[in-house]
Short mmCIF file of C-alpha atoms in Angstrom, two decimals:
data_model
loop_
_atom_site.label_atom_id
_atom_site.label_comp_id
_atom_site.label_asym_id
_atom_site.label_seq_id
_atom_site.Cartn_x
_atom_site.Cartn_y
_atom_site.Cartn_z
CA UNK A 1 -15.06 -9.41 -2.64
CA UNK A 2 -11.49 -9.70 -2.73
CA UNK A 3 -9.60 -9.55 1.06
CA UNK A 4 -6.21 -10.19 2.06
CA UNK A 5 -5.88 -11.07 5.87
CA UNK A 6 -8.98 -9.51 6.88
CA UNK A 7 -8.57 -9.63 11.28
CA UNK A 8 -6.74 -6.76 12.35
CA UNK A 9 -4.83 -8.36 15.85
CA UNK A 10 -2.50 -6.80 18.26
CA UNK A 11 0.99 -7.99 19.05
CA UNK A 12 2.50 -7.35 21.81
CA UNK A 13 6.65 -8.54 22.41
CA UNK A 14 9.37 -8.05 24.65
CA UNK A 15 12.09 -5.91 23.14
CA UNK A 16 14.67 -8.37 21.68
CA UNK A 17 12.19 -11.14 21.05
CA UNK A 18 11.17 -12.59 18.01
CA UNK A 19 7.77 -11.43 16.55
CA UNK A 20 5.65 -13.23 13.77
CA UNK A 21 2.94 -11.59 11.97
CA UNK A 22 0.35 -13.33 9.88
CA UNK A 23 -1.93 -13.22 7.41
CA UNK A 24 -3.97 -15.46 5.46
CA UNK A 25 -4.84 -14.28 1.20
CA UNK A 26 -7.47 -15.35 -0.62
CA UNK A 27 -6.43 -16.00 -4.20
CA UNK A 28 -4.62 -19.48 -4.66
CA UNK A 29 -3.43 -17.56 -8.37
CA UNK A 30 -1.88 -14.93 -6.75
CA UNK A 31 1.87 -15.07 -7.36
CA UNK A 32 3.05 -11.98 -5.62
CA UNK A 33 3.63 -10.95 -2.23
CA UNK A 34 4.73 -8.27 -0.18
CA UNK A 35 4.78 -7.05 3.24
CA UNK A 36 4.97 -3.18 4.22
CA UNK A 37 5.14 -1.27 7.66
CA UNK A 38 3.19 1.53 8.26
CA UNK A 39 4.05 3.94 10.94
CA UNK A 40 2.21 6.17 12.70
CA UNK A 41 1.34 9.20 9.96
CA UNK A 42 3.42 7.72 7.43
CA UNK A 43 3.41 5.96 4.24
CA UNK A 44 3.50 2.24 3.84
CA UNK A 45 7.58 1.10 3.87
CA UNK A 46 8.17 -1.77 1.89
CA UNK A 47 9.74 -4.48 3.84
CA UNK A 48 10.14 -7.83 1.97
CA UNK A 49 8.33 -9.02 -0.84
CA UNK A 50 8.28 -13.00 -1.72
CA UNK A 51 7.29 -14.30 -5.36
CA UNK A 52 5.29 -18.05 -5.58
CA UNK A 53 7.84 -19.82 -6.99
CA UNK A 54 9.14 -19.37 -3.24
CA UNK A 55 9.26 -20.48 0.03
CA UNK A 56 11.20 -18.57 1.93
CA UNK A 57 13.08 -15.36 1.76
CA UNK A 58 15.42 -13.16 3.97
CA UNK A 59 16.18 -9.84 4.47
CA UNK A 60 18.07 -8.12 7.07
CA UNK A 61 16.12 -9.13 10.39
CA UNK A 62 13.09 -9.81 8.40
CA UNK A 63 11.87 -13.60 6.61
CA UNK A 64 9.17 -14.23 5.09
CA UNK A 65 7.14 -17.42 4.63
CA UNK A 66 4.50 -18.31 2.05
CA UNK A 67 2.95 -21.40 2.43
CA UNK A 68 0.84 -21.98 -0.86
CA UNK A 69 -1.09 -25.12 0.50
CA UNK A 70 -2.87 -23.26 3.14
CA UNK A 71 -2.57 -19.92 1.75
CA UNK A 72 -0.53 -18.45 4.41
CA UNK A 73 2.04 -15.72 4.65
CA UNK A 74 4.04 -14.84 7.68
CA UNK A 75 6.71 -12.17 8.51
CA UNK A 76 9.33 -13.04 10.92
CA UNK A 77 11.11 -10.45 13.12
CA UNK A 78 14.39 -11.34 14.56
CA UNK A 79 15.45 -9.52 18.00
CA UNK A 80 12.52 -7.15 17.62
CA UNK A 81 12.95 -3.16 18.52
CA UNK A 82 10.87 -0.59 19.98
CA UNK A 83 11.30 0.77 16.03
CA UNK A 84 9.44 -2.04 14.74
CA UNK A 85 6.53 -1.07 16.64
CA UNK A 86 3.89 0.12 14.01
CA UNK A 87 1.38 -1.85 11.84
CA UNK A 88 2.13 -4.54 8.96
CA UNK A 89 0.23 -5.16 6.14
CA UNK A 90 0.42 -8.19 3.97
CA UNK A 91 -0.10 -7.26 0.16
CA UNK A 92 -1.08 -9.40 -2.66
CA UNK A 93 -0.88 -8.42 -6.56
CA UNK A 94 -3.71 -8.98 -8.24
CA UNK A 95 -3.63 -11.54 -10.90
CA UNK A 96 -6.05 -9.63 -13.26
CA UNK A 97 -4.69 -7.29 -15.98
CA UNK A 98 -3.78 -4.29 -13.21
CA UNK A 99 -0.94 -4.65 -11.15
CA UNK A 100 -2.86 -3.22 -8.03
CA UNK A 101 -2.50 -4.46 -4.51
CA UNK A 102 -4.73 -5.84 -2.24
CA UNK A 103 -3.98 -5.19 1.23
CA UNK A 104 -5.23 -6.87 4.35
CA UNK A 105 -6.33 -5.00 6.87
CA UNK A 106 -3.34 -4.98 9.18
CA UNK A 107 -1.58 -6.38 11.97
CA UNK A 108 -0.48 -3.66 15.10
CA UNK A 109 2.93 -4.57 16.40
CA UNK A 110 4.03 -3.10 20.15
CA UNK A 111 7.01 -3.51 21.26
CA UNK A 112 7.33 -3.87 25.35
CA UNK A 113 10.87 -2.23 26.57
CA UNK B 1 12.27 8.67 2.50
CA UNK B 2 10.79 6.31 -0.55
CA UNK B 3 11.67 8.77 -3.25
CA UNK B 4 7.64 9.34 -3.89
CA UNK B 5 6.96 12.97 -3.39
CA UNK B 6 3.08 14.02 -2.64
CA UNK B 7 1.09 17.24 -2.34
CA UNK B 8 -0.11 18.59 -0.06
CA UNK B 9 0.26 16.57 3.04
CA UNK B 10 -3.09 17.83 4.48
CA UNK B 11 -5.88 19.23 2.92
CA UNK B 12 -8.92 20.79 4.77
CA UNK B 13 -11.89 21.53 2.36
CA UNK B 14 -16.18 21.57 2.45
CA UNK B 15 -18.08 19.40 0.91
CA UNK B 16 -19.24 19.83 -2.55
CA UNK B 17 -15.64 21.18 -3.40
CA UNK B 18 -13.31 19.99 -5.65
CA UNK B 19 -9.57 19.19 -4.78
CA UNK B 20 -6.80 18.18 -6.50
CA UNK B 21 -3.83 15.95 -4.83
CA UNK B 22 -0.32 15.83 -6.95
CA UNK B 23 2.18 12.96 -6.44
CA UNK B 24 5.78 12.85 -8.30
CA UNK B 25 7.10 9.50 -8.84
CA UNK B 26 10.71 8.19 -8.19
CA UNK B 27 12.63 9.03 -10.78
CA UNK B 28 12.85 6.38 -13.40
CA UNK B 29 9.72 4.86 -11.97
CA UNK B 30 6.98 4.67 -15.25
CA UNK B 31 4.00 3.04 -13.07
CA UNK B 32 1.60 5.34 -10.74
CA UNK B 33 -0.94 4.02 -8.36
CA UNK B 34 -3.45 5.92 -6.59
CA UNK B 35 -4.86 4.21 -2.86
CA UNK B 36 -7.50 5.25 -0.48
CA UNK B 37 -6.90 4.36 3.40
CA UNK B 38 -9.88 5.00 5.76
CA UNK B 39 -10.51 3.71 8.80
CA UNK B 40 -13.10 1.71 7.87
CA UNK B 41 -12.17 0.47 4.72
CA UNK B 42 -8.38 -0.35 4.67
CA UNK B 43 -5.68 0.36 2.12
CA UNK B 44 -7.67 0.45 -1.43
CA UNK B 45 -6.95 0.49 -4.82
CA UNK B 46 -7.96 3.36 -6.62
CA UNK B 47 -6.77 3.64 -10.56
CA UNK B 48 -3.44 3.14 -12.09
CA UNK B 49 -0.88 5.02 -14.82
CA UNK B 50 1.85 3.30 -16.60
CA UNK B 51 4.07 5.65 -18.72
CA UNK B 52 0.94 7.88 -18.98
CA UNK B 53 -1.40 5.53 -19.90
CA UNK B 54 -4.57 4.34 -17.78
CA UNK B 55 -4.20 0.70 -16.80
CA UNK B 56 -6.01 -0.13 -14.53
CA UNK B 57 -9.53 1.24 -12.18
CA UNK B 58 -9.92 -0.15 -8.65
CA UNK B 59 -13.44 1.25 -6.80
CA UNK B 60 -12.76 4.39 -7.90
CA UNK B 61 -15.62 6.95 -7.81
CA UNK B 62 -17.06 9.04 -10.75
CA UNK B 63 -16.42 11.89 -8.63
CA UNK B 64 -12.68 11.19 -9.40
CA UNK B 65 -10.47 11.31 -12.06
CA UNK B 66 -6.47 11.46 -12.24
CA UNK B 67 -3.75 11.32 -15.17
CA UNK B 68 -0.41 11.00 -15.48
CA UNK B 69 1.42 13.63 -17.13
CA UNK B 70 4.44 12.93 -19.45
CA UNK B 71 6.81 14.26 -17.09
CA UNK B 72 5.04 11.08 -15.32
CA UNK B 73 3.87 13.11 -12.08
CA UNK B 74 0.24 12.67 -11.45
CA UNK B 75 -3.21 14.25 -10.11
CA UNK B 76 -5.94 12.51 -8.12
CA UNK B 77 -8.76 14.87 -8.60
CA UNK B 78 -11.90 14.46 -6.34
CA UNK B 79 -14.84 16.77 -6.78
CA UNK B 80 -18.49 17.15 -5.50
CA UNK B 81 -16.41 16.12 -2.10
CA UNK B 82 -18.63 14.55 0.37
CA UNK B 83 -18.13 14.07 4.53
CA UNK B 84 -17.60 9.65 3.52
CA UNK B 85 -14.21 11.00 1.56
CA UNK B 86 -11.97 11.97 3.95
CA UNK B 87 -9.16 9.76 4.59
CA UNK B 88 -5.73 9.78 3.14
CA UNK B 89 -4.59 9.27 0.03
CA UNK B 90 -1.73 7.58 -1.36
CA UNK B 91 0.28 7.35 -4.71
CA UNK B 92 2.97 4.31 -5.09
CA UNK B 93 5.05 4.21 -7.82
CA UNK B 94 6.85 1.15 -9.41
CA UNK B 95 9.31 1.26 -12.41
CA UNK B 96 7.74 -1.83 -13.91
CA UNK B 97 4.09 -3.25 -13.29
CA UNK B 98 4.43 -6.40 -11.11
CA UNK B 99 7.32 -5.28 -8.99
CA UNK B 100 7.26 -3.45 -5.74
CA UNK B 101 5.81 -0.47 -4.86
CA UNK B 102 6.94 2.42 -3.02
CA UNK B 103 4.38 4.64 -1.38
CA UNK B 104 4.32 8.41 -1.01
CA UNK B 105 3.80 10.21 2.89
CA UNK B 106 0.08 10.63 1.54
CA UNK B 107 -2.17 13.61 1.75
CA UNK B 108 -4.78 14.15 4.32
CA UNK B 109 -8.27 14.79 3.14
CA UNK B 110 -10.57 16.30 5.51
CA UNK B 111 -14.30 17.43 4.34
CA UNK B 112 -16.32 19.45 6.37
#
């Protein structure tokens, strides 16, 4: 079936580190990307989202990576804060006629004080 | 605070019931999606509305149905609830299909 970063790992960083979260997709023709936090209780956030005609993009504190060879997305973290802690999900649009998004299963961030 | 409005944010109910779970768009958005999040399963794509139109079906059960209205809010309705669908449900809205989407808080199934 389809899956999108299917290990669910635990990071664990000091306060004011830098944290990078993974996730391998599984659809080379997927050409949309995005990457939401999910706190505790909450609703997905959006974070950053990254098209395939990219690289690399920034946001504030955020960057995200796609590498297309390997099929590999990352989210960077710059001087992370206790607020980041939650957990981030990589998200794929689906290249068939729906615009639907497959999500992996999730990465839990901690953040150490 | 996404702008995506859902209701209610729990729901406590017995199986073989049928509920109905409401979500409002942000305004100006024209594209619904419904999601299921268990613990067991993930984040999954149910069905999706655009401008009131069906556009797409994920593994969405029988037992379910939804619809966009043309004020563009919509309804996830589950009946002949069983004990396997309680988890919490989601509705994202986008203002065009391929861009990002914003997720409601959710509501919180729970079948007895």
């Amino acid at each position: 079936g389809e899956s999108v970063g299917l290990h669910l790992p635990t990071l664990s960083v000091q306060e004011g580190d830098n944290s990078i979260i993974n996730c391998a997709y599984s659809n080379s023709a997927s050409d949309y990307f995005i990457w939401y936090k999910q706190e505790s209780g909450k609703g997905p956030q959006f974070i950053i989202d990254i098209r395939s005609n990219m690289d690399k993009r920034q946001g504030q504190r955020v960057t995200v990576l796609l590498n297309k060879t390997v099929k590999h997305l990352s989210l960077q973290i710059a001087a992370t804060q206790p607020g980041d802690s939650a957990v981030y999900f990589c998200a794929e649009n689906g290249v068939d006629s729906s615009y639907k998004l497959i999500f992996g299963s999730g990465t839990r961030l901690l953040v150490r004080p | 605070d996404s702008g995506v409005t859902q209701t209610p944010k729990h729901l406590i109910t017995a199986t073989g019931q049928r509920v109905t779970l409401r979500c409002s768009p942000r305004s100006g958005d024209l594209s619904v999606y419904w999601y299921q999040q268990s613990l067991d399963q993930g984040l999954q794509f149910l069905i999706q509305y655009y401008n009131g139109e069906e556009r797409a079906k994920g593994n969405i059960l029988e037992r379910f149905s939804a619809q966009q209205f043309p004020d563009l809010h919509s309804e996830l309705n589950l009946s002949s609830l069983e004990l396997g669908d309680s988890a919490l449900y989601f509705c994202a809205s986008s203002i065009r299909q391929g861009n990002e989407q914003f997720f409601g808080p959710g509501t919180r199934l729970t079948v007895l």
